[in-house]
Amino acid sequence: MNNKNKESLKLNVRFELAYEVISYSILVILIGLAYIFASNLLAFNWYTVIFGVLAIYIYILKNKSYLLIEQDVLSLYYYNFFKKKTIDMKTIDEFTFYESSRKVEIRSNNRTILILYLKDKNKKKLLDWLVQHYPSIPCLFFNENETIG
C-alpha cells in the first residue's frame, strides 16, 4: 500500500432536495417564532432565546454533514455525529457523477450502495482526489436523461 492512500479527504455533503427543503423550512419557522415572540412582547422573554438558539443549533448541525475518506474507509456523517454508512474503498466498483445535478452514486457489485449530494466544487474535489489516490476505481459521468445499465 502506498503513502498516497493514507491522505484523508473530508467534504461537506448536502441532503437530498426534499430533506434540504424540510431543513430550511424548519429553520425559517424557528426564526419566525423567535421574531414573533420578540416583536409581540417587546421585552426579554425566554421564548425568543429558545427559538433563536434552536435555529442557530440546527443550522450549525446541518452544515456539519460530511463525507470522510481515510485509511481506505469511506464514512458518511450527518449532523456531525450520525454515521450513516461506512464502506471499505476496496469494495467499491465505481463512482457515478451526474453532470446536471448534485448526485453522486457509489456502486459495488452492479448495485448502488450509497447516494451522495455534493456541490459542484466538492464533486470536482472528490473526482480529483479519486483520480490521484484511487486510479483503479472508475469514475463515470452521466446526464440525468441517460440510463445506467
Short mmCIF file of N, CA and C in Angstrom, two decimals:
data_model
loop_
_atom_site.label_atom_id
_atom_site.label_comp_id
_atom_site.label_asym_id
_atom_site.label_seq_id
_atom_site.Cartn_x
_atom_site.Cartn_y
_atom_site.Cartn_z
N MET A 1 0.85 -1.17 0.00
CA MET A 1 0.00 0.00 0.00
C MET A 1 0.90 1.24 0.00
N ASN A 2 0.59 2.19 -0.85
CA ASN A 2 1.43 3.38 -0.93
C ASN A 2 0.96 4.45 0.04
N ASN A 3 1.81 5.45 0.23
CA ASN A 3 1.51 6.51 1.19
C ASN A 3 0.41 7.45 0.72
N LYS A 4 0.15 7.48 -0.59
CA LYS A 4 -0.90 8.38 -1.09
C LYS A 4 -2.26 8.03 -0.50
N ASN A 5 -2.51 6.74 -0.30
CA ASN A 5 -3.81 6.32 0.23
C ASN A 5 -3.98 6.67 1.70
N LYS A 6 -2.92 7.07 2.38
CA LYS A 6 -3.02 7.45 3.78
C LYS A 6 -3.57 8.86 3.95
N GLU A 7 -3.53 9.70 2.90
CA GLU A 7 -4.09 11.04 2.99
C GLU A 7 -5.61 10.94 3.08
N SER A 8 -6.21 11.80 3.89
CA SER A 8 -7.65 11.74 4.05
C SER A 8 -8.32 12.85 3.25
N LEU A 9 -9.61 12.67 3.00
CA LEU A 9 -10.43 13.65 2.30
C LEU A 9 -11.69 13.87 3.11
N LYS A 10 -12.02 15.13 3.33
CA LYS A 10 -13.25 15.47 4.07
C LYS A 10 -14.00 16.52 3.25
N LEU A 11 -15.24 16.20 2.87
CA LEU A 11 -16.07 17.09 2.07
C LEU A 11 -17.43 17.27 2.72
N ASN A 12 -17.95 18.47 2.68
CA ASN A 12 -19.30 18.72 3.16
C ASN A 12 -20.30 18.14 2.17
N VAL A 13 -21.30 17.47 2.69
CA VAL A 13 -22.35 16.92 1.83
C VAL A 13 -23.66 17.64 2.12
N ARG A 14 -24.56 17.56 1.19
CA ARG A 14 -25.90 18.15 1.31
C ARG A 14 -26.90 17.00 1.43
N PHE A 15 -28.12 17.38 1.76
CA PHE A 15 -29.19 16.39 1.81
C PHE A 15 -29.84 16.27 0.44
N GLU A 16 -30.65 15.24 0.29
CA GLU A 16 -31.50 15.14 -0.90
C GLU A 16 -32.39 16.38 -0.92
N LEU A 17 -32.81 16.79 -2.10
CA LEU A 17 -33.51 18.06 -2.26
C LEU A 17 -34.72 18.18 -1.32
N ALA A 18 -35.50 17.12 -1.17
CA ALA A 18 -36.68 17.18 -0.30
C ALA A 18 -36.28 17.44 1.16
N TYR A 19 -35.24 16.77 1.63
CA TYR A 19 -34.78 16.97 3.00
C TYR A 19 -34.14 18.35 3.17
N GLU A 20 -33.51 18.83 2.12
CA GLU A 20 -32.93 20.16 2.13
C GLU A 20 -34.04 21.21 2.34
N VAL A 21 -35.14 21.04 1.61
CA VAL A 21 -36.28 21.96 1.74
C VAL A 21 -36.89 21.87 3.14
N ILE A 22 -37.02 20.67 3.67
CA ILE A 22 -37.58 20.49 5.01
C ILE A 22 -36.69 21.16 6.06
N SER A 23 -35.38 20.98 5.96
CA SER A 23 -34.50 21.56 6.97
C SER A 23 -34.52 23.08 6.90
N TYR A 24 -34.54 23.66 5.69
CA TYR A 24 -34.63 25.11 5.60
C TYR A 24 -36.00 25.62 6.08
N SER A 25 -37.05 24.85 5.86
CA SER A 25 -38.38 25.23 6.35
C SER A 25 -38.41 25.27 7.87
N ILE A 26 -37.79 24.28 8.50
CA ILE A 26 -37.73 24.26 9.97
C ILE A 26 -36.96 25.47 10.48
N LEU A 27 -35.87 25.81 9.80
CA LEU A 27 -35.10 26.99 10.20
C LEU A 27 -35.92 28.27 10.10
N VAL A 28 -36.64 28.41 9.00
CA VAL A 28 -37.46 29.61 8.80
C VAL A 28 -38.56 29.68 9.86
N ILE A 29 -39.17 28.56 10.18
CA ILE A 29 -40.22 28.53 11.21
C ILE A 29 -39.65 28.93 12.57
N LEU A 30 -38.49 28.36 12.93
CA LEU A 30 -37.89 28.71 14.22
C LEU A 30 -37.50 30.18 14.30
N ILE A 31 -36.92 30.70 13.23
CA ILE A 31 -36.56 32.12 13.21
C ILE A 31 -37.82 32.98 13.27
N GLY A 32 -38.85 32.57 12.56
CA GLY A 32 -40.12 33.30 12.58
C GLY A 32 -40.74 33.32 13.96
N LEU A 33 -40.72 32.18 14.65
CA LEU A 33 -41.27 32.13 16.01
C LEU A 33 -40.46 33.02 16.96
N ALA A 34 -39.14 32.99 16.82
CA ALA A 34 -38.31 33.86 17.66
C ALA A 34 -38.64 35.33 17.40
N TYR A 35 -38.83 35.69 16.14
CA TYR A 35 -39.15 37.07 15.79
C TYR A 35 -40.53 37.48 16.32
N ILE A 36 -41.50 36.58 16.17
CA ILE A 36 -42.86 36.89 16.64
C ILE A 36 -42.86 37.13 18.15
N PHE A 37 -42.22 36.26 18.91
CA PHE A 37 -42.19 36.45 20.36
C PHE A 37 -41.43 37.71 20.72
N ALA A 38 -40.35 38.01 20.00
CA ALA A 38 -39.57 39.22 20.31
C ALA A 38 -40.35 40.49 19.98
N SER A 39 -41.08 40.48 18.88
CA SER A 39 -41.78 41.71 18.48
C SER A 39 -43.10 41.91 19.23
N ASN A 40 -43.77 40.84 19.63
CA ASN A 40 -45.05 40.98 20.33
C ASN A 40 -44.89 41.38 21.78
N LEU A 41 -43.92 40.82 22.44
CA LEU A 41 -43.78 41.09 23.86
C LEU A 41 -42.93 42.32 24.15
N LEU A 42 -42.08 42.70 23.22
CA LEU A 42 -41.22 43.89 23.33
C LEU A 42 -40.46 43.95 24.66
N ALA A 43 -40.17 42.81 25.19
CA ALA A 43 -39.37 42.72 26.41
C ALA A 43 -38.60 41.40 26.33
N PHE A 44 -37.64 41.25 27.19
CA PHE A 44 -36.89 39.99 27.20
C PHE A 44 -37.82 38.84 27.57
N ASN A 45 -37.75 37.79 26.78
CA ASN A 45 -38.50 36.59 27.11
C ASN A 45 -37.71 35.37 26.66
N TRP A 46 -37.98 34.28 27.33
CA TRP A 46 -37.22 33.07 27.06
C TRP A 46 -37.63 32.39 25.77
N TYR A 47 -38.84 32.63 25.29
CA TYR A 47 -39.27 32.00 24.04
C TYR A 47 -38.39 32.46 22.87
N THR A 48 -38.10 33.73 22.83
CA THR A 48 -37.24 34.26 21.77
C THR A 48 -35.85 33.63 21.84
N VAL A 49 -35.32 33.54 23.03
CA VAL A 49 -33.98 32.95 23.21
C VAL A 49 -33.99 31.48 22.81
N ILE A 50 -34.98 30.74 23.26
CA ILE A 50 -35.04 29.30 22.97
C ILE A 50 -35.17 29.06 21.46
N PHE A 51 -36.10 29.74 20.80
CA PHE A 51 -36.28 29.51 19.36
C PHE A 51 -35.07 30.01 18.56
N GLY A 52 -34.46 31.09 18.99
CA GLY A 52 -33.27 31.60 18.31
C GLY A 52 -32.10 30.64 18.45
N VAL A 53 -31.89 30.12 19.64
CA VAL A 53 -30.80 29.17 19.88
C VAL A 53 -31.05 27.87 19.11
N LEU A 54 -32.28 27.39 19.10
CA LEU A 54 -32.60 26.18 18.33
C LEU A 54 -32.33 26.38 16.84
N ALA A 55 -32.69 27.52 16.30
CA ALA A 55 -32.44 27.81 14.89
C ALA A 55 -30.95 27.81 14.59
N ILE A 56 -30.18 28.47 15.43
CA ILE A 56 -28.72 28.52 15.23
C ILE A 56 -28.13 27.12 15.35
N TYR A 57 -28.56 26.34 16.33
CA TYR A 57 -28.05 24.99 16.55
C TYR A 57 -28.35 24.08 15.35
N ILE A 58 -29.57 24.13 14.86
CA ILE A 58 -29.93 23.29 13.71
C ILE A 58 -29.16 23.73 12.47
N TYR A 59 -28.96 25.02 12.27
CA TYR A 59 -28.19 25.50 11.13
C TYR A 59 -26.74 25.01 11.19
N ILE A 60 -26.14 25.10 12.37
CA ILE A 60 -24.76 24.63 12.53
C ILE A 60 -24.66 23.14 12.29
N LEU A 61 -25.57 22.36 12.88
CA LEU A 61 -25.53 20.91 12.69
C LEU A 61 -25.77 20.52 11.23
N LYS A 62 -26.67 21.23 10.55
CA LYS A 62 -26.97 20.93 9.15
C LYS A 62 -25.72 21.11 8.29
N ASN A 63 -24.92 22.09 8.60
CA ASN A 63 -23.71 22.35 7.83
C ASN A 63 -22.54 21.46 8.25
N LYS A 64 -22.73 20.61 9.23
CA LYS A 64 -21.67 19.71 9.68
C LYS A 64 -21.86 18.28 9.16
N SER A 65 -22.56 18.11 8.06
CA SER A 65 -22.69 16.80 7.44
C SER A 65 -21.54 16.66 6.44
N TYR A 66 -20.84 15.53 6.52
CA TYR A 66 -19.65 15.40 5.69
C TYR A 66 -19.35 13.97 5.29
N LEU A 67 -18.54 13.87 4.25
CA LEU A 67 -18.00 12.61 3.75
C LEU A 67 -16.54 12.58 4.16
N LEU A 68 -16.09 11.48 4.72
CA LEU A 68 -14.71 11.35 5.16
C LEU A 68 -14.13 10.07 4.58
N ILE A 69 -13.01 10.21 3.90
CA ILE A 69 -12.29 9.03 3.40
C ILE A 69 -10.91 9.07 4.04
N GLU A 70 -10.66 8.07 4.87
CA GLU A 70 -9.33 7.95 5.48
C GLU A 70 -9.05 6.48 5.75
N GLN A 71 -7.80 6.11 5.61
CA GLN A 71 -7.33 4.74 5.84
C GLN A 71 -8.17 3.73 5.07
N ASP A 72 -8.42 4.01 3.80
CA ASP A 72 -9.17 3.13 2.89
C ASP A 72 -10.60 2.85 3.33
N VAL A 73 -11.20 3.75 4.10
CA VAL A 73 -12.59 3.61 4.53
C VAL A 73 -13.34 4.91 4.23
N LEU A 74 -14.48 4.78 3.55
CA LEU A 74 -15.34 5.91 3.26
C LEU A 74 -16.44 5.93 4.31
N SER A 75 -16.61 7.05 4.99
CA SER A 75 -17.66 7.20 6.02
C SER A 75 -18.49 8.42 5.70
N LEU A 76 -19.79 8.31 5.94
CA LEU A 76 -20.71 9.42 5.71
C LEU A 76 -21.37 9.77 7.03
N TYR A 77 -21.24 11.04 7.45
CA TYR A 77 -21.80 11.52 8.70
C TYR A 77 -22.84 12.59 8.41
N TYR A 78 -23.98 12.50 9.09
CA TYR A 78 -24.99 13.55 9.03
C TYR A 78 -25.09 14.19 10.40
N TYR A 79 -25.27 15.48 10.43
CA TYR A 79 -25.37 16.26 11.66
C TYR A 79 -24.17 16.05 12.57
N ASN A 80 -23.00 15.81 11.98
CA ASN A 80 -21.71 15.73 12.67
C ASN A 80 -21.54 14.48 13.53
N PHE A 81 -22.58 13.72 13.79
CA PHE A 81 -22.38 12.55 14.65
C PHE A 81 -23.17 11.33 14.23
N PHE A 82 -24.17 11.45 13.36
CA PHE A 82 -24.90 10.27 12.88
C PHE A 82 -24.10 9.65 11.74
N LYS A 83 -23.52 8.49 11.97
CA LYS A 83 -22.77 7.81 10.93
C LYS A 83 -23.75 6.97 10.13
N LYS A 84 -24.01 7.40 8.89
CA LYS A 84 -24.98 6.69 8.07
C LYS A 84 -24.39 5.42 7.47
N LYS A 85 -23.17 5.52 6.96
CA LYS A 85 -22.62 4.40 6.22
C LYS A 85 -21.10 4.40 6.36
N THR A 86 -20.52 3.21 6.39
CA THR A 86 -19.08 3.02 6.34
C THR A 86 -18.81 1.96 5.28
N ILE A 87 -17.97 2.31 4.31
CA ILE A 87 -17.69 1.41 3.19
C ILE A 87 -16.18 1.30 3.02
N ASP A 88 -15.71 0.09 2.85
CA ASP A 88 -14.30 -0.13 2.55
C ASP A 88 -14.06 0.25 1.09
N MET A 89 -13.07 1.06 0.82
CA MET A 89 -12.81 1.55 -0.54
C MET A 89 -12.48 0.41 -1.50
N LYS A 90 -11.97 -0.70 -0.99
CA LYS A 90 -11.61 -1.83 -1.86
C LYS A 90 -12.85 -2.51 -2.44
N THR A 91 -14.00 -2.34 -1.81
CA THR A 91 -15.22 -3.00 -2.29
C THR A 91 -15.96 -2.16 -3.32
N ILE A 92 -15.56 -0.90 -3.51
CA ILE A 92 -16.27 -0.01 -4.43
C ILE A 92 -15.84 -0.30 -5.86
N ASP A 93 -16.83 -0.50 -6.75
CA ASP A 93 -16.56 -0.78 -8.16
C ASP A 93 -16.47 0.49 -8.99
N GLU A 94 -17.30 1.49 -8.69
CA GLU A 94 -17.29 2.72 -9.49
C GLU A 94 -18.02 3.84 -8.78
N PHE A 95 -17.65 5.05 -9.17
CA PHE A 95 -18.35 6.26 -8.76
C PHE A 95 -19.05 6.81 -9.99
N THR A 96 -20.31 7.17 -9.87
CA THR A 96 -21.07 7.73 -10.97
C THR A 96 -21.43 9.17 -10.63
N PHE A 97 -20.95 10.10 -11.44
CA PHE A 97 -21.22 11.53 -11.25
C PHE A 97 -22.28 11.96 -12.25
N TYR A 98 -23.28 12.67 -11.78
CA TYR A 98 -24.32 13.20 -12.66
C TYR A 98 -24.01 14.67 -12.93
N GLU A 99 -23.88 15.00 -14.21
CA GLU A 99 -23.43 16.34 -14.60
C GLU A 99 -24.42 17.44 -14.25
N SER A 100 -25.70 17.19 -14.42
CA SER A 100 -26.68 18.27 -14.25
C SER A 100 -27.31 18.31 -12.86
N SER A 101 -26.82 17.50 -11.94
CA SER A 101 -27.36 17.54 -10.58
C SER A 101 -26.23 17.38 -9.58
N ARG A 102 -26.59 17.40 -8.32
CA ARG A 102 -25.61 17.28 -7.25
C ARG A 102 -25.35 15.83 -6.87
N LYS A 103 -25.99 14.90 -7.55
CA LYS A 103 -25.96 13.50 -7.15
C LYS A 103 -24.68 12.78 -7.57
N VAL A 104 -24.15 11.96 -6.66
CA VAL A 104 -23.02 11.08 -6.92
C VAL A 104 -23.41 9.71 -6.36
N GLU A 105 -23.33 8.68 -7.21
CA GLU A 105 -23.67 7.33 -6.76
C GLU A 105 -22.39 6.53 -6.59
N ILE A 106 -22.36 5.73 -5.54
CA ILE A 106 -21.25 4.82 -5.31
C ILE A 106 -21.81 3.42 -5.51
N ARG A 107 -21.16 2.68 -6.41
CA ARG A 107 -21.68 1.35 -6.77
C ARG A 107 -20.69 0.25 -6.43
N SER A 108 -21.27 -0.89 -6.07
CA SER A 108 -20.50 -2.10 -5.81
C SER A 108 -21.36 -3.29 -6.24
N ASN A 109 -20.76 -4.24 -6.90
CA ASN A 109 -21.47 -5.43 -7.37
C ASN A 109 -22.71 -5.09 -8.20
N ASN A 110 -22.58 -4.12 -9.11
CA ASN A 110 -23.64 -3.68 -10.03
C ASN A 110 -24.89 -3.17 -9.33
N ARG A 111 -24.75 -2.67 -8.13
CA ARG A 111 -25.89 -2.04 -7.46
C ARG A 111 -25.40 -0.81 -6.71
N THR A 112 -26.30 0.13 -6.55
CA THR A 112 -25.98 1.37 -5.85
C THR A 112 -25.97 1.11 -4.35
N ILE A 113 -24.87 1.45 -3.70
CA ILE A 113 -24.80 1.22 -2.26
C ILE A 113 -24.88 2.53 -1.47
N LEU A 114 -24.64 3.67 -2.15
CA LEU A 114 -24.71 4.95 -1.46
C LEU A 114 -24.92 6.06 -2.48
N ILE A 115 -25.78 7.01 -2.14
CA ILE A 115 -26.00 8.19 -2.98
C ILE A 115 -25.64 9.41 -2.15
N LEU A 116 -24.77 10.26 -2.71
CA LEU A 116 -24.35 11.49 -2.07
C LEU A 116 -24.88 12.68 -2.85
N TYR A 117 -25.01 13.79 -2.18
CA TYR A 117 -25.38 15.04 -2.83
C TYR A 117 -24.32 16.07 -2.48
N LEU A 118 -23.55 16.49 -3.48
CA LEU A 118 -22.43 17.41 -3.28
C LEU A 118 -22.59 18.63 -4.16
N LYS A 119 -22.06 19.75 -3.70
CA LYS A 119 -21.98 20.94 -4.55
C LYS A 119 -20.98 20.65 -5.67
N ASP A 120 -21.07 21.41 -6.76
CA ASP A 120 -20.19 21.18 -7.90
C ASP A 120 -18.71 21.27 -7.51
N LYS A 121 -18.38 22.21 -6.66
CA LYS A 121 -16.99 22.38 -6.22
C LYS A 121 -16.50 21.12 -5.49
N ASN A 122 -17.34 20.55 -4.63
CA ASN A 122 -16.96 19.35 -3.90
C ASN A 122 -16.97 18.10 -4.78
N LYS A 123 -17.85 18.08 -5.79
CA LYS A 123 -17.82 16.97 -6.75
C LYS A 123 -16.48 16.95 -7.48
N LYS A 124 -15.99 18.12 -7.86
CA LYS A 124 -14.70 18.20 -8.55
C LYS A 124 -13.56 17.79 -7.62
N LYS A 125 -13.61 18.22 -6.36
CA LYS A 125 -12.58 17.82 -5.40
C LYS A 125 -12.56 16.31 -5.22
N LEU A 126 -13.74 15.70 -5.10
CA LEU A 126 -13.84 14.26 -4.94
C LEU A 126 -13.27 13.54 -6.16
N LEU A 127 -13.64 14.00 -7.35
CA LEU A 127 -13.15 13.39 -8.57
C LEU A 127 -11.63 13.49 -8.65
N ASP A 128 -11.09 14.67 -8.43
CA ASP A 128 -9.64 14.85 -8.49
C ASP A 128 -8.92 13.98 -7.47
N TRP A 129 -9.47 13.89 -6.27
CA TRP A 129 -8.86 13.09 -5.23
C TRP A 129 -8.91 11.60 -5.58
N LEU A 130 -10.04 11.15 -6.13
CA LEU A 130 -10.16 9.74 -6.51
C LEU A 130 -9.18 9.39 -7.63
N VAL A 131 -9.05 10.27 -8.61
CA VAL A 131 -8.14 10.02 -9.73
C VAL A 131 -6.70 9.92 -9.21
N GLN A 132 -6.35 10.75 -8.26
CA GLN A 132 -5.00 10.77 -7.73
C GLN A 132 -4.72 9.59 -6.80
N HIS A 133 -5.65 9.24 -5.92
CA HIS A 133 -5.40 8.25 -4.88
C HIS A 133 -5.97 6.87 -5.17
N TYR A 134 -7.00 6.79 -5.99
CA TYR A 134 -7.61 5.50 -6.33
C TYR A 134 -7.83 5.42 -7.84
N PRO A 135 -6.77 5.38 -8.62
CA PRO A 135 -6.95 5.36 -10.08
C PRO A 135 -7.60 4.08 -10.59
N SER A 136 -7.63 3.03 -9.79
CA SER A 136 -8.24 1.77 -10.23
C SER A 136 -9.77 1.80 -10.15
N ILE A 137 -10.36 2.77 -9.43
CA ILE A 137 -11.82 2.87 -9.34
C ILE A 137 -12.31 3.78 -10.47
N PRO A 138 -13.12 3.25 -11.40
CA PRO A 138 -13.61 4.08 -12.49
C PRO A 138 -14.60 5.14 -12.02
N CYS A 139 -14.53 6.31 -12.65
CA CYS A 139 -15.46 7.40 -12.37
C CYS A 139 -16.23 7.68 -13.65
N LEU A 140 -17.53 7.46 -13.62
CA LEU A 140 -18.38 7.61 -14.80
C LEU A 140 -19.16 8.92 -14.71
N PHE A 141 -19.49 9.48 -15.88
CA PHE A 141 -20.26 10.71 -15.95
C PHE A 141 -21.52 10.47 -16.77
N PHE A 142 -22.65 10.94 -16.26
CA PHE A 142 -23.91 10.77 -16.96
C PHE A 142 -24.72 12.05 -16.87
N ASN A 143 -25.55 12.28 -17.89
CA ASN A 143 -26.60 13.28 -17.80
C ASN A 143 -27.79 12.62 -17.12
N GLU A 144 -28.70 13.39 -16.59
CA GLU A 144 -29.89 12.82 -15.93
C GLU A 144 -30.75 12.04 -16.92
N ASN A 145 -30.69 12.38 -18.20
CA ASN A 145 -31.54 11.73 -19.20
C ASN A 145 -31.01 10.35 -19.59
N GLU A 146 -29.73 10.09 -19.36
CA GLU A 146 -29.16 8.80 -19.72
C GLU A 146 -29.48 7.77 -18.66
N THR A 147 -29.53 6.53 -19.06
CA THR A 147 -29.77 5.45 -18.10
C THR A 147 -28.48 4.67 -17.90
N ILE A 148 -28.37 4.12 -16.72
CA ILE A 148 -27.20 3.31 -16.39
C ILE A 148 -27.63 1.86 -16.45
N GLY A 149 -26.90 1.06 -17.16
CA GLY A 149 -27.31 -0.32 -17.30
C GLY A 149 -26.28 -1.26 -16.97
#
